[in-house]
């Protein structure tokens, strides 16, 4: 293998070198690189997980760039598996088509279209649909279900190819991908290549304010290169003659932004939301380094309190497993060094993950049914953003005496007492 990671010296939006580190989560393996049994003895690549704030544009970011070809090669997050996300994508698609009343035969593109779950919500509306998805195995799933998919990373070249081969796009969508990009400026140039003059870019991504407010340090992993505020995003688009014309706060993934972007000069009305978000961010210290330092202190305190809880339960002879082998879960497990001595195994609904081992801590991943068969005393919910869904689906486990541990923002147990 060649060099797997490089270290950036400048802010990926504005090029500034005034970057300060506020959080150090240690050397961490790739959060989505689940291992097969025969890989367990191989040396596992680990990379620093350090988070920085840019003093000039306020972008919160990682500077360690793992080669995307390595990072996403065997990516196995499949969006179709969660009920919460299916419902979210469906209402998102409804809002977009209602609000923008696209003409039939207009082109709607999704970048990092995954298995086509989101785009499939636009079927039956007379639109032409196109996915762009770099992961070979996942692009194949989308193609099999009838969503035409370009198997590439989106770039300026791919933007140009879309315009040439399919015509200019009326709408480009991206959910939880914008944060994965190192070359954000190149990506925006690609949008300008592909979009019609009135074309819009709509994307969703985690909101840095929620990360701070709810102590969601586990949204930090090597795929997530940026942690967005509206302030930083506005700076990015302004560099390219684009502007944010609306922003909404969404509850998914622990709190996300839904951002609507157009060319400056296109006719879509600019709402008061972008300016309001920026003012609130300034007032709540989202541009100040001290705010991030205080966040880091709370993260280190959380580690102590969660480990105290788990260790005291272990001391009482309780058996603990973990629920949901999400990437964020692996950040938490590795940062807190929760291995098989603390948590016996992980359960997960995705058949692609079952039979594998979690990165770094090497917890075996078993089917969710195991929870009811085996009845461990506690299940630590790593996919805490799906807590309500998990608890409602696992009533049999709870009725049999099982309890869940929600790790953050303050570790707590569901049901509280029995
Ligand atoms: Zn910057």
Coordinates of N, CA, C and O in Angstrom, one line a residue, residues 197-260:
X197 N -28.8 27.3 -14.6 CA -28.7 28.6 -14.0 C -29.6 28.8 -12.8 O -29.2 29.3 -11.7
X198 N -30.8 28.2 -12.9 CA -31.8 28.3 -11.7 C -31.6 27.0 -10.8 O -32.4 26.8 -9.9
X199 N -30.7 26.2 -11.2 CA -30.5 24.9 -10.5 C -30.1 25.1 -9.0 O -29.5 26.1 -8.6
X200 N -30.6 24.2 -8.1 CA -30.3 24.3 -6.7 C -29.5 23.1 -6.2 O -29.6 22.0 -6.7
X201 N -28.8 23.4 -5.1 CA -28.1 22.4 -4.4 C -28.7 22.3 -3.0 O -28.8 23.3 -2.3
X202 N -29.1 21.1 -2.7 CA -29.7 20.9 -1.3 C -29.0 19.8 -0.6 O -28.8 18.7 -1.2
X203 N -28.5 20.1 0.6 CA -27.8 19.1 1.3 C -28.1 19.1 2.7 O -28.6 20.1 3.3
X204 N -27.8 17.9 3.3 CA -28.0 17.8 4.8 C -26.7 17.3 5.4 O -26.0 16.4 4.8
X205 N -26.4 17.9 6.5 CA -25.2 17.4 7.2 C -25.3 17.7 8.7 O -26.1 18.6 9.1
X206 N -24.6 17.0 9.5 CA -24.6 17.3 11.0 C -24.3 18.8 11.2 O -23.5 19.4 10.5
X207 N -24.8 19.3 12.3 CA -24.7 20.7 12.6 C -23.7 20.8 13.8 O -23.9 20.1 14.8
X208 N -22.7 21.5 13.7 CA -21.7 21.6 14.7 C -22.3 22.1 16.1 O -21.8 21.7 17.1
X209 N -23.3 22.9 16.0 CA -24.0 23.4 17.2 C -24.6 22.3 18.0 O -24.5 22.3 19.2
X210 N -25.2 21.3 17.3 CA -25.7 20.1 18.0 C -24.6 19.3 18.6 O -24.7 18.7 19.7
X211 N -23.5 19.2 17.8 CA -22.4 18.4 18.4 C -21.9 19.0 19.7 O -21.7 18.3 20.7
X212 N -21.9 20.3 19.8 CA -21.5 21.0 21.0 C -22.5 20.9 22.1 O -22.3 20.6 23.2
X213 N -23.8 21.2 21.7 CA -24.8 21.3 22.7 C -25.1 19.9 23.3 O -25.4 19.8 24.5
X214 N -25.0 18.8 22.5 CA -25.4 17.5 23.0 C -24.1 16.6 23.2 O -24.3 15.4 23.3
X215 N -23.0 17.2 23.2 CA -21.7 16.4 23.5 C -21.5 15.3 22.5 O -21.1 14.2 22.9
X216 N -21.9 15.5 21.2 CA -21.8 14.4 20.2 C -20.4 14.3 19.7 O -20.2 14.4 18.5
X217 N -19.4 14.1 20.5 CA -18.0 14.0 20.1 C -17.9 12.8 19.2 O -16.9 12.7 18.4
X218 N -18.8 11.8 19.3 CA -18.6 10.6 18.5 C -19.0 10.7 17.0 O -18.9 9.8 16.2
X219 N -19.5 12.0 16.7 CA -19.7 12.2 15.2 C -18.3 12.5 14.6 O -18.2 12.7 13.4
X220 N -17.3 12.5 15.4 CA -15.9 12.7 14.8 C -15.3 11.4 14.4 O -15.1 10.5 15.2
X221 N -15.1 11.2 13.1 CA -14.3 10.1 12.6 C -13.7 10.5 11.3 O -14.0 11.6 10.8
X222 N -12.8 9.7 10.8 CA -12.0 10.2 9.7 C -12.7 10.5 8.4 O -12.3 11.3 7.6
X223 N -13.9 9.9 8.2 CA -14.7 10.3 7.0 C -15.2 11.7 7.2 O -15.5 12.3 6.2
X224 N -15.5 12.1 8.4 CA -16.1 13.5 8.6 C -15.0 14.5 8.7 O -14.5 14.7 9.8
X225 N -14.7 15.1 7.6 CA -13.5 16.0 7.6 C -14.0 17.4 8.1 O -13.2 18.2 8.6
X226 N -15.3 17.7 8.0 CA -15.8 19.0 8.4 C -17.0 18.9 9.3 O -17.8 18.0 9.1
X227 N -17.2 19.9 10.2 CA -18.3 20.0 11.1 C -18.9 21.4 11.0 O -18.3 22.4 11.4
X228 N -20.0 21.5 10.3 CA -20.5 22.7 9.7 C -21.3 23.6 10.6 O -22.1 23.2 11.3
X229 N -21.0 24.9 10.5 CA -21.8 26.0 10.9 C -22.3 26.7 9.7 O -21.7 26.6 8.6
X230 N -23.4 27.4 9.8 CA -23.9 28.2 8.6 C -22.9 29.3 8.3 O -22.7 29.6 7.1
X231 N -22.2 29.8 9.3 CA -21.2 30.8 9.1 C -20.1 30.3 8.2 O -19.8 31.0 7.2
X232 N -19.6 29.1 8.4 CA -18.5 28.6 7.6 C -19.0 28.3 6.2 O -18.3 28.5 5.2
X233 N -20.2 27.7 6.1 CA -20.8 27.3 4.8 C -21.0 28.6 4.0 O -20.8 28.5 2.8
X234 N -21.5 29.6 4.6 CA -21.8 30.9 3.8 C -20.5 31.4 3.2 O -20.4 31.8 2.1
X235 N -19.4 31.3 4.0 CA -18.1 31.7 3.5 C -17.6 30.9 2.3 O -17.1 31.4 1.3
X236 N -17.9 29.6 2.4 CA -17.5 28.7 1.2 C -18.3 29.1 0.0 O -17.7 29.3 -1.1
X237 N -19.6 29.2 0.1 CA -20.4 29.4 -1.2 C -20.1 30.8 -1.8 O -20.1 31.0 -3.0
X238 N -19.9 31.8 -0.9 CA -19.7 33.1 -1.3 C -18.4 33.2 -2.2 O -18.3 34.0 -3.2
X239 N -17.4 32.3 -1.9 CA -16.2 32.3 -2.7 C -16.5 31.9 -4.2 O -15.7 32.1 -5.1
X240 N -17.7 31.3 -4.4 CA -18.0 30.7 -5.8 C -19.2 31.4 -6.4 O -19.8 30.8 -7.3
X241 N -19.6 32.5 -5.9 CA -20.7 33.2 -6.5 C -22.0 32.5 -6.2 O -23.0 32.6 -6.9
X242 N -22.1 31.7 -5.1 CA -23.3 31.1 -4.7 C -23.7 31.6 -3.3 O -23.0 32.2 -2.6
X243 N -25.0 31.3 -3.0 CA -25.4 31.8 -1.6 C -26.5 30.8 -1.1 O -27.2 30.1 -1.8
X244 N -26.5 30.7 0.2 CA -27.5 29.9 0.9 C -28.8 30.7 0.9 O -28.8 31.9 1.4
X245 N -29.9 30.2 0.4 CA -31.2 30.9 0.4 C -32.2 30.4 1.4 O -33.2 31.0 1.7
X246 N -31.9 29.3 2.0 CA -32.7 28.8 3.2 C -31.9 27.8 4.0 O -31.0 27.1 3.4
X247 N -32.2 27.7 5.2 CA -31.6 26.7 6.1 C -32.7 26.2 7.1 O -33.5 27.0 7.6
X248 N -32.7 24.9 7.3 CA -33.6 24.3 8.3 C -32.8 23.5 9.3 O -31.8 22.9 8.9
X249 N -33.3 23.4 10.5 CA -32.7 22.5 11.5 C -33.5 21.2 11.5 O -34.7 21.2 11.6
X250 N -32.8 20.0 11.3 CA -33.5 18.7 11.2 C -33.0 17.9 12.4 O -31.9 17.9 12.8
X251 N -33.9 17.0 12.9 CA -33.5 16.2 14.1 C -32.6 15.0 13.8 O -32.0 14.5 14.7
X252 N -32.5 14.6 12.5 CA -31.8 13.3 12.2 C -30.3 13.4 12.6 O -29.7 14.5 12.6
X253 N -29.7 12.3 12.8 CA -28.3 12.1 13.1 C -27.9 13.1 14.3 O -26.8 13.7 14.2
X254 N -28.7 13.2 15.3 CA -28.4 14.0 16.4 C -28.5 15.5 16.2 O -28.0 16.3 17.0
X255 N -29.1 15.9 15.1 CA -29.2 17.3 14.7 C -28.5 17.7 13.5 O -27.2 17.6 13.5
X256 N -29.2 18.0 12.4 CA -28.5 18.3 11.1 C -29.1 19.6 10.6 O -30.1 20.1 11.0
X257 N -28.3 20.1 9.6 CA -28.7 21.3 8.8 C -29.2 20.8 7.5 O -28.6 19.9 6.9
X258 N -30.4 21.3 7.0 CA -30.8 21.2 5.6 C -30.5 22.5 5.0 O -31.1 23.5 5.4
X259 N -29.7 22.5 4.0 CA -29.2 23.8 3.4 C -29.6 23.9 2.0 O -29.4 22.9 1.2
X260 N -30.1 25.0 1.6 CA -30.6 25.3 0.2 C -29.7 26.3 -0.4 O -29.5 27.4 0.1

